[in-house]
Structure formats: structure tokens, C-alpha cells
Amino acid sequence: MNLSAPELCLLMAALVACLTLGSLHLSVNLGLFAIETVLIALATAFMGGITGDRELYVIALLIFCFKAFTVPLFLSWISDKLMAQRDIGSFLPAPLSMHLCLILFVLSFALAKEIPVSHAAGHSWPGASAGISLLLSGLILMLARRLAISQVVGFLVIENGIYTFALTQTRGMPLMVEMGILLDLLVAVMVAGLLIFKIQKNFEHIDIAQLKDLRD
Amino acid sequence: MSSIATWSSYLLTVIIFPPLCLGVVRKTKARLQNRVGPAVWQPFFDLHRLTKKRETLSDTMCGVFRLSTVVGLSTTFALAWFIPWVPIKPWSPHADIFTVIYLFALERFFTLLGAMDSGSAFGAFGASRDVTLNLLVEPALCLALVSLSIIANSTDLGAIFSFSHFSTVSLVWFCAGTSIFLTSLAELGRMPVDDPTTHLELTMIHEAMTLEASARNLFLLEFTRMLKLTLFLALSAQCYLRIWAGFATLAPFQQELLVLIGVLLMAIFVGILESLVVKLQWRKVPEFVAYIVTVSLISVFVAMAGNTSL
Amino acid sequence: MRDFSSKIASALLCLLSLSVMVWATITWGTELTYTPPFLLGVFSLNFRCDDLARLFIFLFSAVTIAIAIFSPDYLQQYNNIHKGQYWVSFFLLAVSLLLVVVSADAICFLVFWEIMALSSAALVASDHLQKKVRKAALIYLGATRIASAVLCAGFLWMHVLTNSWIFVNWDFSRPSTYWPAFLILTGLCIKAGIWPFHLWLPYAYSAAPSTSSAFMSGFMSKVAMLALVRILVMGHLNSPYVIWTAFVLGCITAFWGVLFALVQNNLKKLIAYSSIENLGLILICIAFSLNASSNKQVLIAHMALVAAIVHCLNHGLFKSLLFLGTGAIEKSAGRLDLEYLGGLAKQMPTTWICMTVACLAACALPPLNGFPGKWLLYQALFQNICVKGAILEKTASVLSICLLSAVGALILSALVKALAVAFLGKARSTNAAEASERSIAMSVALVFLASCCVLSGLFANAMLTSVGSALASSGLPTVRVEVSLPTSFIVITLIGTSLACYFLFLHPVKTRKYVTWDCGYGSLSPKAQVTADSFAQPSARIFRPLLRYHNLSKIDGADRRHFPERIHVETRIISILETKVYAPLLAMVNVSSRSIARLQAGSIHIYLLYVCSTLIILLLLGVAF
């Protein structure tokens, strides 16, 4: 199997996302998320190099600044503030969810091969499988964790997956759309952060498994 | 190379290296703790002393205890014969990975019976923990070896370690080597899993199992363990060496030299690791082993991707 | 007098199995068919004996001879078993099993299958004065009824589709045959004790006398697997749904069986669960072979199928040895609860050695006979990873290699637990302390089976090739398997180095006897030893959610930390399947049958009314259609 540089970066990002599942420490999770996003930014830049599309360089820079840098820092600041260092973990033990994720990573290859090929240049099935795998990892992360901050991380991983998929299938979206999404994301994370503060204040914990008490 | 030289070099490595490795581990630890520590030859003297003592057996034992030490050592010798852990071997039989894994299990079966023969609770608890640990570690080791077989397209360890064009799959060598190394730590009860230097209550697995052994029995048990450690370290050292694609093109004696140096370096690394890492709580051990399984899984999947038939 | 008749029966059984074996050896390599001149109703019976059937006949002879030698002395301890009834059902079972093995059409198969089911149920119920035994027999009978019903449905359906009762004419490669294939698979799985239908198995095997459990586990369950091979594999089944169902069921069965074997405290139950595990492995082999042959990978299909047959034969040998060894313990120590045994190795050396051989084989350790089948399965799975194919299948292969190695480690811990707790250490009860080898005949039977295990392990390569040729002669493609086991090398190295080590280090040394280290407290009581429960606890804890494993401990006393007065420890395992699935199902059946029971009014007129109305309805239906 011959991989181009962006594909390699994306696959490594997907692998890092799988590894994220293995630890319950929030700082480790955020660090791995940052690495994953840096890899995606790198892939974007490489893609720009291959296609000669200048906009991709700008997007890579934006991703690096916002998603790989600001967002993890902000989240780790929140977790420091709330003195939450470790997730409690839910029904699936952390190591097992990591194994599950790895297996899904491989299965996403099988899935990506089945995607109807748009013969436009730049379509790559390893890239698509990385996207699918990132998406699934994010979902499992959200499923297997209980702290609200982990939910935000899971959501961000899902977003990375969608972005990766778009990047590899359609060469990314126009710059304006991409910037809009990034801005939205930043705002969403900020709002989520504020909400987490609010939850902590009202319930004295940020365990979302206990939210079902709110049911009538 | 003449067959006599081959034989003698092999026998020398198989007899000298196991105690030497342990000596190097101990020396490294001592130096890191600012002690002078015993000489690296100390394990030889310890073993020699054991052969001269008089053997004490419990009156509860039936014959299986003494049988177990003998079978344990002979199985491990057979494994040392099977596994291409040094490049120069007088005769390499067809060493199938699954046979190797089950030979390890054979050795374990007898060690466990031996540990429980005296009816001592120490031995039995050690055996129970050993069994639990092994249950977790076995898939990791199996998958690591399978990943190596996938890239070589053969389950024969001899074929795996003589395979010569590896430029694309060095990641597999790295992952498999790491996995085998970590497996050896868990399987042999070394540091993050168990502390081999304390006694009885603090050491949970191996020392507890050998509590009733004395003199020559203890000698056999200790040597078995050292040999096992050396085998694992040599395998992982070879995996690491093969990341460098030029390794396969070297002459056999150069390879031999590199592997032996590699084993000693691994032993030093074990020493460093044991001085830096704290022992895990027993309940955390499954989590540690799960990471080994992860490394093995990655290794298998990368190997599958690297295999041209995908 | 009664004893004498027992001996005659046993001699007859030996004679039967010997003559069958001799016949099978003489006719080896030929394919015989026989159709009796009479009809059964309107059906003619067809028998066909090929080499595959002969392999099973050899297994039958080995197991039966051992059991025949073992039985008379073993049965003496049961005062309540009617010996005549026992022997009659045993003969019926043996003969019907032989005829099932050689039957070539569905009717013939079903007839002898039913005789087999009923006679084995009678064997399970041998000691029927005990309530536990009656319950087990009832559960077993229920399971066999359901199995037969499902199997009948499948057979009838196939008959409708192909208009033939003969197995050879059944071709499962068309989509319309997938449902009957599924029914047949289910029926045979229930009979073999595959998850989730395995519940009857530990009950039946632990309640039956050890000899009949040895026969049922050693041979009867294998016949279900043989039928699977005969009908589905030789019928070229290629439905991915059925194949993957079988594969997943096999995987779950192997894991589930071994997991529950680990936490059992009754020796017989432990072995029964380990036999569930082995049947799971065989089912994995068969499903994998089916999958490979539907992908046109002939070599892999062949390897997996050979693995299945070889494991059937070897498992039959070592599992019947395990059950007979259990019987020997039962006879001399009276109980099979591991918490009451201990230290038997010194008193019963023959049983101990034979059981060790059996356990080594059951753990699939190299020079013995459990290894070849498992090894070949590993090889087949590995080959499947290496050839061109779908990622999904390769991932499944990787995961099943992972699962197999975990299962191997688990069965090792379960059997080491059984062996060490029962035979090593000190006796935990007076009965166990007074146990001894009671009968020469029983020892002879054990040694016979143990040497069968050792020999079939040593000549594993010959066995693999002969099974391969037997399969080829039964209508499957001939394939040469390149890989071979390095058995002779292992054996020579092991024996050589062991002897060298022994004479170098241990032989002339004088030893000193002393007590087991007691931390200076003075003589250790046998209670201070590790129990079977505590040995399994660390492993069971890991699988807590699956086993519903609870460990409750209560320590009483004024200063309970330092001077406990009373310590109460209780371990509890709940089988989810039994409590959450089968119990409600059974309750539902009970309720519905109670309402149906109202039809039984007891008055002859009402019965006549039923008959009359049924007749009228049937007539009307006949007119209408």
C-alpha cells in the first residue's frame, strides 16, 4: 500500500485518536487531541503543496492556531479550574474501548473501499477511512466517558473526522466556509465551557451520567 | 564457520548470557541508586552456591515438584533451541510461532503444578496471579508474533528472522519489538507489574512461587527464569535491530555481535526502567497489559496493510 | 451374582467394539454401502461407511473399551442404579451411535438419532432416586426433544426442496436451502451443547455416572459434529448468514465454556464446561472451513476441516479420560467437590498420572494430542490473513487468533486449578485422606486411554495425513497440506534435556524432608491451603461483568481487624442466560401449558367430541383444498 504524505498524516491522526480512548486523564486526552489536530493541519498543508492551492495553507494555519492550540488550552484551563483531572469512565473500560476503536479503525478501511468513487482527482480511500475512523472514535469517546469536558473533546474529534472526510474527498471546502466552521467551533467550545461551569455550579459535579435525574 | 565453533559459541551464549543479563540489570539499578552494587558476575556465584547446598523438600510434596523444575528448564532449553534468538545457531529446526507459544505454556503448566505441590498458600497465590497475568499477556504475545509472521508470510520464526527486505514495514518491527519487550516485563514479573527484588509478601508472583524451592531445585528455577528473560530480550533486540534495513545484509558474526550487544543494552534499559517506574497496583495491571495488546494490535494491522495482498 | 452379569456385559461390549474396530481396519480405504432388504414403513434404510466414518468408529472403540473395563468396578458404589437397566441402555446407545455414524439418509439418521437420545437420557437418569438427577434428566430430555423437533423440520424442508432423503443428494448451495440449513445447524448445535443451548450439558454430565458422561462427551457430542460435516460441509453450504452465525456461536461457546469452567468447584462440572469449550472450537473450525470453501480457498478449507475432525477424535480421547479419572476419584474419595479433595496424588498415583496426561492434552500442550487440532486451526486462520480477501474476514481471523490464545490461557488456568487442588497439597477432608486406588480394572482403563492420548499425540502428523485422505475419499477435494508438526523434534529435545538436567542436578542429591513453610506458626492445617475459589478469584474478577461474579466477605469480632472471630466468605456466580432468558421462557411455557391442560377434562365423551370435531375439520379442509 503506497501512501502519500497527507494520507500518512491523517492515518496517524486517526491512530492517535484511537489512543486517546486509552487514558482517562483529561490532560493526556487533550494533549493527544492537540497532536491529532496538528497532524491534520500538517496533512492540509501537504495537500496544499500537492495541489498548489494557496487557500489550504491558510486553512492549515487557522486549524493549527485555533483547534490545535487555543481550544485544548482553553479546555485544560477549564479542567484546572474545576479541579477535574480524571474522567470516571462509563460502562466500557478505557483499554477495551481503545481496542474496540482500533478494530473499528480497520473496519473503516473496509467501509471506505465501498464508498462510490467520484473519480475526481484527490479522492483517496485511506483518507476517507481515516475520516470515518475519527468520527467513530469521537462517538465512542462520547459514549464511554462521563465528564462534560470529555464530551466536548469527543465532539471535537468528530468534527476533525468530518473535516478530514471533506478534505480528502472534495479537496476541502472553500476558505470562507472553513473559516466560518472554525469560528463556529470556537464559539461552540466557549459556550460549552460556560455551560460546564454552570453545571458545576448548580449540581456540584460535571458527571453527565447523572443528568438523567433531570427526567420527570 | 566450522561446526565446532558454531556449537561452542552457541553453548557459551546460552549458558553465560542469562546470568550476565540479570547481573547487568542489577548493576544498572545499583548504579542508579548510587550504590556500587554487586559485580555483574554475581549471579554466577549465586547459582554456584545454590548447587552446593543441601536440598530441603516439604513432606507434603509428591514427586511433581522436582519434575516440574526439570521439565521447566528443559522446555526452556528446547525453546532456546527453537527460537532464533541469536543469529549463529548450530542447527535451526522449523520453529513455528504457535508451537513456541504452546511450549511456553507447557513450561508454565509444570511451574504452576510445582508451586502448588507443597500446599503452601504462598505458592498457590503466586500461581493464581501468574495464571491471571498470563491470561492477559498471552494474546499480546501471540498477536505480536503473528504480525511478524504476516510480513514474512510464514509462521516459521527462522524464516521471519532471516527475511531480508523490510524497508516499508519497519513500523511493524518497532511495534512487535516493543510488544515482546513489554510482554517479557509482565510475563517474568518485572517492574511495573511485580517487584522481583523483595521477598514474600511484597513480591507477588515469582518469588512466592519459588518459596519452597531450595538448593539445586532453586538453581533450576532461577536459571529457567534467566534464560526466559534472555530469550525475550534477544527477540525484542533483534526486532529493534531490524528496523535498520542494513542489518540483514551483515555477515552472521557481525549480526551475532550486534544482537548480543543489543541484549545487554536491553538489560540496561530494563534496569533503568525498574529504577524509574513504580510498581503498579495489582488491579491496575490489566490496564497496563491492555496497552501491550494495543501495541500488538497496531502491529498486526500495520502488517496487514503492509502485506502486498491487501 | 449381579456383579458377574456386569462383567459379562462389559466383556460383550469389549467384544462388540473390538470386532467393529477390526472390521473397520480391514475395510479401510473402501466405501461400503448397504441397503437392508426390508423397508421401514415406506422408507428404505441406507447405510454408507467411508473412511471418515471409520475414523469415528476407531474413536468409538477406544472410548468404549475403556468404559467397558472401567464400568463394573465403578458401578459398585451405586446401590440405587439398576445394573441391568444401565447396561441395556448403554448397549442401545452404543449400537444406535454406531448406526448414526454410518447412516446415509435422513430417515435412518433420525430413527437412530432418536434411539440414541432416549437411551442416553435413560443413562443420565440411572441414579434416579436423587432429585438432582431427575431434574438433570428432565432438562436433558427437554433439550433433546427440541433438538429433534428442529432437526426434523430441517430434514423435512430439505426433502420438500430436493425430493430425496439421501444426504448425498442434498445440495445447500442454492439460496432456497438456507433456512433448512439454519434449522439443521440449530438442531445439531442444541445436541452438541453450543451456546446458548449449552445449559443442559453441565447438568446432565454432572448428574450422570462418570462412565456415561465419558461416553456422551467423548463420543456422542462428536457425532453431532460429524453430522454437521456430513450434511452441511459435504452439501457445500455457502450461505454467509448461516456460516457466520455458526462462527460467532463457536467463538462465544469456546469463550463462555472456558470462562465458566474456571469458576466451577465441582470437578465434573468443570470438565463438562471444558467440553463445551472444545465443541465451540470444533464449530469454529467447521464454520471457518465452510467460509473458506465458499470463497474458493481450498487449502484453508481443507486445513480447517482436518483440524475439526482431528480435534473431534483427540478431544474424544482425552475428555473421556478426564471423566473416567473423575469417576475414579468419585469412587475412592466419595465426593467431587474440590473443596473436599486434596493430596490425592500420593494415594492414587495412577489416576494422578493419567489425569495429568489428560489435562496436558486438554490444555493443548505440544507433545500431546490436544495440540494438533488447535495448531492446525491457528495455521488455517493465519493463512486466511495472508491470502487475498476481504478486510472483514481478515480482521475476524486476527480476532479469533486473539480469542483462541486467551481461551488457551484460560483453560490452562482452569485445569491447573482442578488438578492442583484435587491432587496436590494436603487432604481437605477425611474421605480424601483415606482415598486409595480401589480397583485394578479401573486403573487399566485409565492407563489405556492415557496411552491412546500420548500415542495419538506422538503420531500427530500421521493422523493429520490419514484424516486428510479420509476426507478426500469422502468426496471432498484432495489437497496437500505443506505444514507439519515438529513433534518428534520436540519430544526428543524435551526428553533428552530433561534426562540430562535430572542426572546432572537432581539425581544423586540427598534431600532433607521438612514441613511446608508455615511462617513459624507451627503445623499448618489443611484449611490454610488455597481453595479452588480463591485460586480462580483474580482471573474471575477480570470477567466480573460477564460472570456476575460477587465475592462477599464478612468479618466479625470485637477487634475485627486484628483478631477476627468469624470470617464468612461467599462467592456467587449467576448465569445470566439461565436466570434472565431461560427461566422466564420456562415460566411462559408452564403458564401456557397449564391453560392447554384445561382441555384434558377426564371425560371420555369430551375426548370423543375432540376426535369427532378434528375429523370434521380435517374433512372440510380436504374438501376446501
mmCIF file of N, CA, C and O in Angstrom, chain C residues 7 21 34 135-136 147 196 231 235 328 342 373 462:
data_model
loop_
_atom_site.group_PDB
_atom_site.id
_atom_site.type_symbol
_atom_site.label_atom_id
_atom_site.label_comp_id
_atom_site.label_asym_id
_atom_site.label_seq_id
_atom_site.Cartn_x
_atom_site.Cartn_y
_atom_site.Cartn_z
ATOM 1 N N LYS C 7 -19.954 -58.128 34.624
ATOM 2 C CA LYS C 7 -18.702 -58.443 33.937
ATOM 3 C C LYS C 7 -18.968 -59.028 32.566
ATOM 4 O O LYS C 7 -18.259 -58.713 31.599
ATOM 5 N N MET C 21 -13.894 -52.530 15.451
ATOM 6 C CA MET C 21 -12.619 -51.910 15.117
ATOM 7 C C MET C 21 -11.879 -52.757 14.083
ATOM 8 O O MET C 21 -11.338 -52.223 13.112
ATOM 9 N N TYR C 34 -24.873 -50.191 2.066
ATOM 10 C CA TYR C 34 -25.727 -51.341 2.370
ATOM 11 C C TYR C 34 -27.153 -50.852 2.507
ATOM 12 O O TYR C 34 -27.417 -49.859 3.193
ATOM 13 N N LYS C 135 -33.959 -34.085 37.884
ATOM 14 C CA LYS C 135 -34.076 -32.759 37.265
ATOM 15 C C LYS C 135 -33.160 -32.687 36.032
ATOM 16 O O LYS C 135 -33.581 -32.237 34.953
ATOM 17 N N ALA C 136 -31.928 -33.164 36.207
ATOM 18 C CA ALA C 136 -30.970 -33.111 35.097
ATOM 19 C C ALA C 136 -31.484 -33.908 33.913
ATOM 20 O O ALA C 136 -31.422 -33.458 32.766
ATOM 21 N N ALA C 147 -34.208 -30.363 20.112
ATOM 22 C CA ALA C 147 -33.220 -30.597 19.054
ATOM 23 C C ALA C 147 -33.822 -31.458 17.957
ATOM 24 O O ALA C 147 -33.724 -31.134 16.774
ATOM 25 N N PRO C 196 -26.200 -20.616 22.692
ATOM 26 C CA PRO C 196 -26.814 -20.502 24.003
ATOM 27 C C PRO C 196 -27.621 -21.731 24.424
ATOM 28 O O PRO C 196 -28.485 -21.618 25.260
ATOM 29 N N ILE C 231 -23.554 -33.326 6.558
ATOM 30 C CA ILE C 231 -24.708 -32.721 5.885
ATOM 31 C C ILE C 231 -24.337 -31.367 5.296
ATOM 32 O O ILE C 231 -24.525 -31.119 4.115
ATOM 33 N N GLY C 235 -22.502 -30.888 1.781
ATOM 34 C CA GLY C 235 -23.562 -30.341 0.944
ATOM 35 C C GLY C 235 -23.203 -28.984 0.382
ATOM 36 O O GLY C 235 -24.049 -28.307 -0.168
ATOM 37 N N ALA C 328 -12.905 -42.305 38.980
ATOM 38 C CA ALA C 328 -12.029 -42.996 39.927
ATOM 39 C C ALA C 328 -11.940 -42.212 41.232
ATOM 40 O O ALA C 328 -11.984 -42.791 42.329
ATOM 41 N N GLY C 342 -7.990 -33.049 47.781
ATOM 42 C CA GLY C 342 -6.644 -32.560 48.058
ATOM 43 C C GLY C 342 -5.710 -33.695 48.386
ATOM 44 O O GLY C 342 -6.111 -34.708 48.965
ATOM 45 N N GLY C 373 -4.940 -30.379 16.610
ATOM 46 C CA GLY C 373 -6.138 -29.748 16.084
ATOM 47 C C GLY C 373 -6.097 -28.243 16.229
ATOM 48 O O GLY C 373 -6.349 -27.492 15.287
ATOM 49 N N ALA C 462 1.045 -38.335 11.254
ATOM 50 C CA ALA C 462 0.411 -39.447 10.556
ATOM 51 C C ALA C 462 -1.099 -39.315 10.632
ATOM 52 O O ALA C 462 -1.821 -39.536 9.643
#
